[in-house]
Coordinates of C-alpha atoms in Angstrom, one line a residue:
M2 CA -9.6 34.2 -14.6
A3 CA -8.5 34.0 -18.2
L4 CA -5.6 31.7 -18.9
P5 CA -2.6 32.9 -20.9
F6 CA -2.6 29.9 -23.2
P7 CA -5.2 27.8 -25.0
T8 CA -6.9 25.1 -22.9
R9 CA -7.2 21.6 -24.3
S10 CA -8.8 18.4 -23.1
A11 CA -6.4 15.7 -21.9
E12 CA -7.4 13.7 -25.0
A13 CA -6.6 16.6 -27.4
A14 CA -3.2 17.1 -25.7
A15 CA -2.4 13.4 -26.0
A16 CA -3.3 13.5 -29.7
L17 CA -0.4 15.9 -30.3
I18 CA 2.1 13.3 -29.2
G19 CA 3.5 11.0 -31.8
N20 CA 4.7 7.4 -31.9
G21 CA 8.4 7.3 -30.8
N22 CA 8.3 10.7 -29.1
V23 CA 10.6 11.3 -26.1
I24 CA 8.8 13.0 -23.2
G25 CA 10.1 14.6 -20.0
L26 CA 7.8 14.8 -17.0
S27 CA 7.8 17.1 -14.0
G28 CA 7.7 15.7 -10.5
F29 CA 9.8 13.5 -8.2
T30 CA 8.1 10.3 -6.9
P31 CA 4.3 10.7 -7.7
A32 CA 4.6 14.2 -6.2
G33 CA 4.2 16.8 -8.9
A34 CA 3.9 14.2 -11.7
P35 CA 1.3 14.9 -14.5
K36 CA -1.7 12.5 -14.5
A37 CA -4.4 13.5 -17.0
I38 CA -2.3 13.6 -20.2
P39 CA -0.5 10.3 -19.4
H40 CA -3.9 8.6 -18.7
A41 CA -5.2 9.9 -22.0
L42 CA -2.0 8.8 -23.7
A43 CA -2.5 5.2 -22.5
A44 CA -6.0 5.2 -23.9
R45 CA -4.7 6.5 -27.2
A46 CA -2.1 3.7 -27.3
N47 CA -4.7 1.1 -26.7
A48 CA -6.8 2.6 -29.6
E49 CA -3.8 2.7 -31.9
H50 CA -2.8 -0.9 -31.1
A51 CA -6.4 -2.0 -31.7
A52 CA -6.3 -0.4 -35.1
G53 CA -3.0 -2.3 -35.9
R54 CA -0.8 0.7 -35.6
P55 CA 2.4 0.9 -33.5
F56 CA 2.4 3.4 -30.7
K57 CA 5.1 3.7 -28.0
V58 CA 6.8 6.6 -26.3
S59 CA 9.9 7.1 -24.1
I60 CA 9.5 8.6 -20.7
L61 CA 12.0 10.5 -18.6
S62 CA 11.0 11.6 -15.1
G63 CA 12.6 12.8 -11.9
S64 CA 12.3 9.4 -10.2
S65 CA 9.2 7.2 -10.0
T66 CA 5.8 8.6 -10.9
G67 CA 2.2 7.6 -10.2
K68 CA 0.0 4.9 -11.6
S69 CA -1.3 7.2 -14.4
V70 CA 2.2 7.1 -15.9
D71 CA 4.0 3.9 -15.1
S72 CA 1.1 1.5 -14.5
E73 CA -1.3 2.7 -17.2
L74 CA 1.3 3.2 -20.0
A75 CA 3.0 -0.1 -19.2
C76 CA -0.4 -1.9 -19.3
A77 CA -1.1 -0.3 -22.6
D78 CA 2.3 -1.5 -24.0
A79 CA 3.0 2.1 -24.6
L80 CA 6.5 2.4 -23.0
D81 CA 9.5 1.8 -25.2
F82 CA 12.0 3.3 -22.9
R83 CA 12.0 4.5 -19.3
A84 CA 14.5 6.2 -17.0
P85 CA 15.7 6.8 -14.3
Y86 CA 13.7 5.0 -11.5
Q87 CA 10.5 3.1 -11.0
A88 CA 8.4 1.7 -8.2
N89 CA 5.5 0.1 -10.0
A90 CA 4.6 -3.6 -10.4
D91 CA 3.1 -3.3 -13.9
L92 CA 6.2 -1.4 -15.2
R93 CA 8.5 -4.0 -13.5
D94 CA 6.7 -6.7 -15.3
S95 CA 7.1 -4.9 -18.6
I96 CA 10.8 -4.4 -18.0
H97 CA 11.4 -8.0 -17.0
R98 CA 9.5 -9.2 -20.2
G99 CA 11.7 -7.0 -22.3
A100 CA 8.8 -4.9 -23.5
T101 CA 10.2 -1.7 -21.9
R102 CA 13.9 -0.8 -22.0
F103 CA 14.9 0.6 -18.7
V104 CA 18.0 2.5 -17.4
D105 CA 18.6 2.8 -13.7
M106 CA 20.6 5.9 -12.7
N107 CA 21.8 8.0 -9.8
L108 CA 19.2 10.7 -9.8
S109 CA 21.6 13.6 -9.5
Q110 CA 23.0 12.7 -13.0
V111 CA 19.7 12.7 -14.9
P112 CA 19.5 16.4 -15.8
S113 CA 23.1 16.5 -16.9
A114 CA 22.7 13.3 -18.9
T115 CA 19.7 14.8 -20.6
R116 CA 21.6 17.9 -21.5
Q117 CA 24.4 15.8 -22.9
G118 CA 22.0 14.0 -25.2
W119 CA 22.0 10.5 -23.6
F120 CA 18.3 10.0 -24.5
G121 CA 18.2 11.9 -27.7
A122 CA 16.2 15.1 -28.4
L123 CA 13.2 15.7 -26.1
D124 CA 10.0 16.2 -28.2
W125 CA 7.8 17.1 -25.2
A126 CA 7.8 18.2 -21.6
I127 CA 4.6 17.7 -19.6
L128 CA 4.6 19.8 -16.5
E129 CA 2.2 19.9 -13.6
A130 CA 1.7 23.5 -12.3
S131 CA -0.2 25.4 -9.6
H132 CA 0.1 28.7 -11.6
V133 CA 1.1 29.9 -15.0
T134 CA 1.9 33.4 -16.3
P135 CA 1.7 34.8 -19.8
S136 CA 5.5 35.2 -19.8
G137 CA 6.0 31.4 -19.3
E138 CA 6.6 31.5 -15.5
I139 CA 5.4 28.2 -14.0
V140 CA 4.9 27.6 -10.3
P141 CA 5.5 23.8 -9.7
T142 CA 3.3 21.8 -7.4
S143 CA 4.5 19.2 -4.8
G144 CA 7.5 17.9 -6.7
V145 CA 10.2 19.4 -8.9
G146 CA 12.6 16.7 -10.2
A147 CA 14.2 17.6 -13.5
A148 CA 11.3 19.8 -14.7
Q149 CA 13.3 22.9 -15.6
T150 CA 15.8 20.9 -17.7
Y151 CA 13.0 19.0 -19.5
A152 CA 11.1 22.2 -20.1
R153 CA 14.1 24.1 -21.5
L154 CA 15.2 21.3 -23.8
A155 CA 11.8 20.0 -25.1
G156 CA 10.5 21.1 -28.5
R157 CA 7.0 21.7 -27.1
V158 CA 5.5 21.9 -23.6
L159 CA 2.1 20.9 -22.2
I160 CA 0.9 22.0 -18.8
E161 CA -1.5 20.4 -16.4
L162 CA -2.8 23.2 -14.2
N163 CA -4.0 21.3 -11.1
A164 CA -6.5 23.0 -8.9
R165 CA -5.5 20.8 -5.9
H166 CA -2.4 23.0 -5.6
P167 CA -2.8 26.7 -4.8
A168 CA -1.2 29.5 -6.7
A169 CA 0.1 30.6 -3.3
L170 CA 2.8 27.9 -3.6
R171 CA 4.9 30.5 -5.3
G172 CA 7.9 31.0 -3.1
L173 CA 8.1 27.4 -1.9
H174 CA 10.5 26.4 -4.7
D175 CA 14.1 27.3 -5.4
I176 CA 14.7 26.6 -9.1
A177 CA 18.2 26.5 -10.5
E178 CA 19.9 24.6 -13.3
L179 CA 23.6 23.7 -13.4
A180 CA 25.8 24.6 -16.4
E181 CA 27.7 21.9 -18.1
P182 CA 31.5 21.7 -17.7
P183 CA 33.7 23.6 -18.2
H184 CA 31.3 26.4 -17.4
R185 CA 29.8 24.9 -14.2
R186 CA 30.3 27.0 -11.1
E187 CA 30.1 26.3 -7.4
V188 CA 26.7 25.6 -5.9
P189 CA 26.6 28.2 -3.1
I190 CA 24.5 26.3 -0.6
F191 CA 26.0 26.5 2.9
T192 CA 23.0 25.6 5.0
P193 CA 19.9 23.6 4.0
S194 CA 17.8 26.8 4.0
D195 CA 20.0 28.7 1.5
R196 CA 18.3 29.6 -1.8
I197 CA 20.2 30.1 -5.0
G198 CA 17.6 30.3 -7.8
T199 CA 14.1 31.6 -8.6
P200 CA 10.7 30.6 -7.3
V201 CA 9.4 29.6 -10.7
L202 CA 10.3 27.5 -13.8
R203 CA 10.8 29.5 -16.9
V204 CA 9.6 28.3 -20.3
D205 CA 9.6 30.0 -23.7
P206 CA 5.9 30.9 -24.1
A207 CA 6.1 30.1 -27.8
K208 CA 6.7 26.4 -26.9
I209 CA 3.6 26.0 -24.7
A210 CA 1.1 24.0 -26.8
G211 CA -1.7 24.2 -24.3
I212 CA -3.0 23.9 -20.8
V213 CA -5.1 21.0 -19.4
L214 CA -7.2 21.8 -16.4
T215 CA -7.1 19.1 -13.7
D216 CA -8.2 18.7 -10.1
C217 CA -6.7 15.5 -8.8
D218 CA -4.5 14.4 -5.9
D219 CA -1.0 13.1 -6.2
E220 CA -1.1 9.3 -6.7
M221 CA 0.8 8.6 -3.5
Y222 CA 0.6 5.2 -1.8
P223 CA 0.5 5.2 2.0
F224 CA 3.3 3.8 4.0
E225 CA 2.7 1.3 6.8
A226 CA 2.7 2.3 10.4
P227 CA 6.2 1.6 11.8
Q228 CA 6.7 -2.0 12.6
P229 CA 8.7 -3.3 15.6
V230 CA 11.6 -4.5 13.5
N231 CA 11.9 -1.1 11.8
L232 CA 11.6 0.8 15.1
A233 CA 14.4 -1.4 16.5
I234 CA 16.6 -0.5 13.6
G235 CA 15.7 3.2 14.1
A236 CA 16.6 3.0 17.8
R237 CA 20.0 1.5 17.0
V238 CA 20.8 4.3 14.5
A239 CA 19.7 6.9 17.0
E240 CA 21.9 5.4 19.8
F241 CA 24.9 5.2 17.5
L242 CA 24.6 8.9 16.5
V243 CA 24.3 9.8 20.2
S244 CA 27.5 7.9 20.8
E245 CA 29.2 9.7 18.0
L246 CA 28.0 13.0 19.5
K247 CA 29.4 12.1 22.9
R248 CA 32.8 11.3 21.5
G249 CA 32.9 14.5 19.5
A250 CA 32.8 12.8 16.1
I251 CA 29.6 14.7 15.2
P252 CA 29.6 18.4 16.2
A253 CA 27.4 19.4 19.1
E254 CA 25.0 21.3 16.8
F255 CA 24.6 18.1 14.9
L256 CA 24.6 17.7 11.1
P257 CA 21.9 17.6 8.4
V258 CA 20.2 14.3 7.8
Q259 CA 19.1 12.5 4.7
A260 CA 16.8 9.5 5.1
G261 CA 15.7 7.5 2.1
I262 CA 12.1 6.7 1.2
G263 CA 9.9 4.1 2.8
D264 CA 8.9 2.4 6.1
V265 CA 12.4 2.0 7.5
A266 CA 13.3 5.6 6.7
N267 CA 10.2 6.8 8.5
A268 CA 11.0 4.7 11.5
V269 CA 14.6 6.1 11.6
L270 CA 13.4 9.7 11.5
L271 CA 10.9 8.9 14.3
S272 CA 13.6 7.5 16.4
L273 CA 15.9 10.5 15.8
G274 CA 13.1 12.9 16.6
G275 CA 12.2 11.0 19.7
H276 CA 15.6 10.7 21.2
A277 CA 16.2 13.3 23.9
E278 CA 20.0 13.4 23.4
I279 CA 19.8 14.3 19.7
P280 CA 19.6 18.0 19.1
N281 CA 17.0 19.6 16.8
F282 CA 18.3 18.9 13.3
S283 CA 17.8 19.9 9.7
L284 CA 17.0 17.7 6.6
Y285 CA 18.9 17.9 3.4
A286 CA 17.3 15.1 1.3
E287 CA 15.6 14.3 -1.9
V288 CA 12.2 13.4 -0.4
I289 CA 10.3 15.0 2.5
Q290 CA 8.0 12.3 3.9
S291 CA 5.1 12.5 6.4
T292 CA 7.3 11.8 9.4
A293 CA 9.5 14.8 8.5
I294 CA 6.3 17.0 8.4
Q295 CA 5.4 15.8 11.9
L296 CA 8.9 16.7 13.2
L297 CA 8.8 20.1 11.5
K298 CA 5.6 20.8 13.3
S299 CA 7.1 19.7 16.6
G300 CA 10.2 21.7 16.0
R301 CA 12.5 18.7 16.1
I302 CA 13.4 19.3 12.4
T303 CA 14.2 22.9 12.0
F304 CA 14.3 23.1 8.2
A305 CA 13.7 20.6 5.4
S306 CA 15.2 20.8 1.9
G307 CA 14.2 18.3 -0.8
S308 CA 12.9 17.8 -4.3
A309 CA 9.4 16.6 -3.4
L310 CA 6.7 16.4 -0.7
T311 CA 6.3 12.7 -0.8
V312 CA 3.2 12.6 1.4
V313 CA -0.3 11.3 1.2
P314 CA -3.0 13.8 0.0
E315 CA -4.4 14.3 3.5
V316 CA -0.9 15.4 4.8
L317 CA -0.4 17.6 1.7
R318 CA -3.7 19.4 2.4
Q319 CA -2.5 20.0 6.0
I320 CA 0.6 21.6 4.7
Y321 CA -1.3 23.8 2.3
A322 CA -3.7 24.8 5.2
E323 CA -0.6 26.0 7.2
L324 CA 1.4 27.3 4.2
D325 CA 2.6 30.4 6.1
F326 CA 4.2 28.1 8.7
F327 CA 5.8 25.7 6.3
R328 CA 6.9 28.4 3.8
T329 CA 9.7 29.4 6.2
R330 CA 10.7 25.8 7.0
L331 CA 10.6 24.0 3.6
V332 CA 12.1 24.4 0.2
L333 CA 11.7 22.2 -2.9
R334 CA 14.5 22.1 -5.5
P335 CA 15.5 20.4 -8.7
Q336 CA 17.1 17.0 -8.1
E337 CA 20.5 18.0 -9.4
I338 CA 20.6 20.5 -6.5
S339 CA 18.8 18.4 -3.8
N340 CA 21.2 15.5 -4.6
C341 CA 24.3 17.6 -5.5
N342 CA 27.5 15.8 -4.5
E343 CA 29.3 19.1 -3.8
V344 CA 26.6 20.3 -1.4
I345 CA 26.2 16.9 0.4
R346 CA 29.9 16.9 1.1
R347 CA 30.0 20.6 2.2
L348 CA 27.1 20.3 4.6
G349 CA 28.4 17.0 6.1
V350 CA 25.1 15.1 5.5
I351 CA 24.4 12.0 7.6
A352 CA 22.9 9.7 4.9
I353 CA 20.7 6.8 6.0
N354 CA 19.5 4.5 3.3
T355 CA 17.8 1.1 3.0
A356 CA 19.5 -2.0 1.6
L357 CA 17.8 -5.0 0.0
E358 CA 20.8 -7.1 1.2
F359 CA 24.4 -6.5 2.1
D360 CA 27.4 -8.9 2.2
L361 CA 30.1 -9.8 4.6
C362 CA 32.4 -7.1 3.2
G363 CA 29.8 -4.3 3.4
N364 CA 28.8 -4.1 -0.3
V365 CA 25.1 -3.2 -0.7
N366 CA 22.4 -4.4 -3.1
S367 CA 19.6 -1.9 -3.2
T368 CA 17.8 -3.0 -6.3
H369 CA 17.7 -6.6 -7.5
V370 CA 16.3 -9.8 -6.1
L371 CA 18.7 -12.8 -6.8
G372 CA 20.7 -10.5 -9.0
T373 CA 18.3 -10.2 -11.9
S374 CA 14.8 -9.1 -10.9
L375 CA 14.6 -5.3 -10.5
V376 CA 12.7 -4.0 -7.5
N377 CA 12.9 -0.2 -7.7
G378 CA 16.2 1.4 -8.6
V379 CA 19.2 2.9 -7.0
G380 CA 17.5 6.3 -6.8
G381 CA 19.4 8.9 -4.9
S382 CA 21.0 6.6 -2.4
G383 CA 24.3 6.6 -4.4
D384 CA 24.4 10.4 -4.5
F385 CA 24.2 10.6 -0.8
A386 CA 26.2 7.4 0.2
Q387 CA 29.2 8.3 -1.9
N388 CA 29.4 11.9 -0.5
A389 CA 28.1 11.6 3.0
F390 CA 29.9 12.5 6.3
L391 CA 28.4 9.2 7.5
S392 CA 26.9 6.7 5.2
I393 CA 24.5 4.3 7.0
F394 CA 22.6 1.4 5.4
T395 CA 19.8 -0.4 7.2
C396 CA 17.7 -3.4 6.6
P397 CA 16.0 -6.2 8.6
S398 CA 18.3 -9.2 9.1
E399 CA 15.8 -11.6 7.4
S400 CA 12.6 -11.9 5.5
K401 CA 9.9 -14.4 4.5
D402 CA 9.9 -16.0 8.0
R403 CA 13.6 -16.4 8.0
H404 CA 13.8 -18.2 4.7
I405 CA 15.9 -15.4 3.4
S406 CA 18.9 -13.9 5.1
R407 CA 19.4 -10.2 4.1
I408 CA 23.1 -10.7 5.0
V409 CA 24.9 -12.9 2.5
P410 CA 28.4 -13.9 1.6
L411 CA 28.4 -11.8 -1.6
V412 CA 25.6 -9.6 -2.8
S413 CA 23.9 -10.8 -6.0
H414 CA 24.0 -7.3 -7.5
T415 CA 26.1 -4.3 -6.3
D416 CA 24.8 -0.8 -6.1
H417 CA 27.1 0.5 -3.4
T418 CA 30.6 -0.8 -2.9
E419 CA 32.1 -1.3 0.5
H420 CA 34.0 2.0 0.0
S421 CA 30.8 4.0 0.3
V422 CA 29.3 2.1 3.2
H423 CA 30.4 3.2 6.7
V424 CA 27.8 1.5 9.0
V425 CA 25.3 -1.3 8.5
V426 CA 22.4 -1.8 10.8
T427 CA 19.7 -4.5 11.4
E428 CA 17.3 -5.0 14.3
H429 CA 20.0 -7.2 15.9
G430 CA 22.8 -4.7 16.0
L431 CA 25.1 -2.3 14.3
A432 CA 28.5 -2.8 12.7
D433 CA 30.8 0.2 12.3
L434 CA 32.9 -0.7 9.3
R435 CA 35.1 2.4 9.2
G436 CA 38.8 1.6 9.4
K437 CA 38.2 -2.2 9.3
T438 CA 39.8 -4.7 7.0
P439 CA 37.4 -6.9 4.9
R440 CA 37.8 -9.9 7.3
E441 CA 37.3 -7.7 10.3
R442 CA 34.1 -6.3 8.7
A443 CA 32.9 -9.8 8.0
E444 CA 33.3 -10.9 11.6
L445 CA 31.6 -7.7 12.9
I446 CA 28.6 -8.1 10.5
I447 CA 28.1 -11.8 11.4
D448 CA 28.4 -11.2 15.2
R449 CA 26.3 -8.0 15.4
C450 CA 23.9 -7.8 12.4
A451 CA 23.1 -11.3 11.1
H452 CA 20.0 -13.2 12.3
P453 CA 21.0 -15.9 14.8
D454 CA 19.7 -18.6 12.6
Y455 CA 22.3 -17.6 9.9
R456 CA 25.3 -16.9 12.0
P457 CA 26.7 -20.5 12.0
L458 CA 26.2 -20.7 8.2
L459 CA 28.0 -17.4 7.6
R460 CA 30.8 -18.3 9.9
E461 CA 31.2 -21.6 8.0
Y462 CA 31.5 -19.7 4.8
L463 CA 34.1 -17.3 6.2
K464 CA 36.3 -20.2 7.2
L465 CA 36.5 -21.3 3.5
S466 CA 38.8 -18.4 2.7
A467 CA 42.0 -18.5 4.8
T468 CA 44.2 -16.3 2.6
G469 CA 43.9 -13.2 0.5
Q470 CA 42.7 -9.6 1.3
T471 CA 39.0 -10.3 0.8
P472 CA 37.4 -13.4 2.3
Q473 CA 35.4 -14.7 -0.7
T474 CA 35.3 -18.1 -2.2
L475 CA 33.9 -18.0 -5.7
R476 CA 32.6 -21.5 -5.9
A477 CA 30.4 -20.9 -2.8
A478 CA 29.7 -17.2 -2.8
F479 CA 26.2 -17.6 -4.1
A480 CA 25.3 -20.9 -2.5
M481 CA 22.7 -19.2 -0.2
H482 CA 21.0 -17.5 -3.1
E483 CA 21.0 -20.7 -5.1
A484 CA 19.5 -22.6 -2.1
F485 CA 16.7 -20.2 -2.0
R486 CA 16.1 -20.4 -5.8
V487 CA 16.0 -24.2 -5.6
S488 CA 14.4 -24.9 -2.2
G489 CA 12.9 -21.6 -1.1
D490 CA 15.1 -21.5 2.1
M491 CA 18.6 -20.1 2.3
R492 CA 19.2 -22.1 5.5
K493 CA 19.6 -25.2 3.3
A494 CA 22.7 -23.9 1.6
T495 CA 25.9 -26.0 1.6
F496 CA 29.3 -24.8 0.7
S497 CA 30.9 -28.1 -0.2

């Protein structure tokens, strides 16, 4: 079949991109992210540097990407600026060394921030597609992200037409872009299955500089099989939601669920799907993971809305083999819709996200070790936590063979304040913080969530503050973190 635009090699496409250019990428997580052109761009950066010439670009994406973007470009010292999220060790190293400037953002805000010029003018958009028409209609692949916004704003567009994704994907996506205030209107989504846009991205054909033919899987890393500690957390979340159902706090037909990305999120979904007293439910989330696909097939999840199919290639092939089944049960949207505050509140989403640590008042750190070292980013957890019907945060009570308590007097970095955190859960128990004072929260968290090894230490800290609304003592608030930094064991902390 003849293609409507000239084909180029990945190397020829990369040669069009200049030093200092700003590039927007399609996709959300590695799903739907371009691969061939970024790989060639890293090779070009290495060649330019070897010749003594500067070469760096700025990359905007939906969230994280795959190794061909974040790893290869970071290793080639080709990333000047990166936003809004990352999950790659090589890029983290580049950020921590100061070689790459990084901005962490709530993912719903990225398209609007781009339209408002936060990152300057976009020189290029690089989009992965399953089909392209002469009029500039582009059928995305397994992830959407902010692709429509980047494609509309970019000066020129390059397309990776990936044969791993069939043209029959047309109809799986619901593409809409919000207007900026004061012209923004309501987002008329009243159930997760509602559609408000078109099945394709639309690009001015005059901006398309070429098509690169590819045939490669999404660079998705597999998640571990659910571990006992994560299953215990999932079971506690499920039992809590059942108790809320029984007392009428959750309607009998249940509410849509959002679960973050990763092993704990998968375990929570498994627990919800496996609990006989939880009705069949829908998903309104940013990512649709493998566990959600299993529950869709079993009928426990009735419909799933997200921005990406964040699944390993084998699972994606299964979805494509049963596309007629999944077409009526899945929709992929731009991230400003999948993470839309208005819609999350209207639907009454139950948001379940993962913490790195939380403190005695219920503040959550999702992103930084010891307050300085970035792990991933806030992602979409803030979008959902701040607007959820129920905002639940989960994490194991300890790590590194109990040398670290994940419950601390004061978080070393704050991503979610106590005002957006309703419930915290570890394998030891669950603390419902709603309607509780800071001191009442602290006592609940110690008694129900902390690891037994750390309860005496945390109670000792709590006794230091006898007055005031919030039980914190500045001279001792980070003593546990400092003990770990010095000795490698938080249990050695002293508050004197």
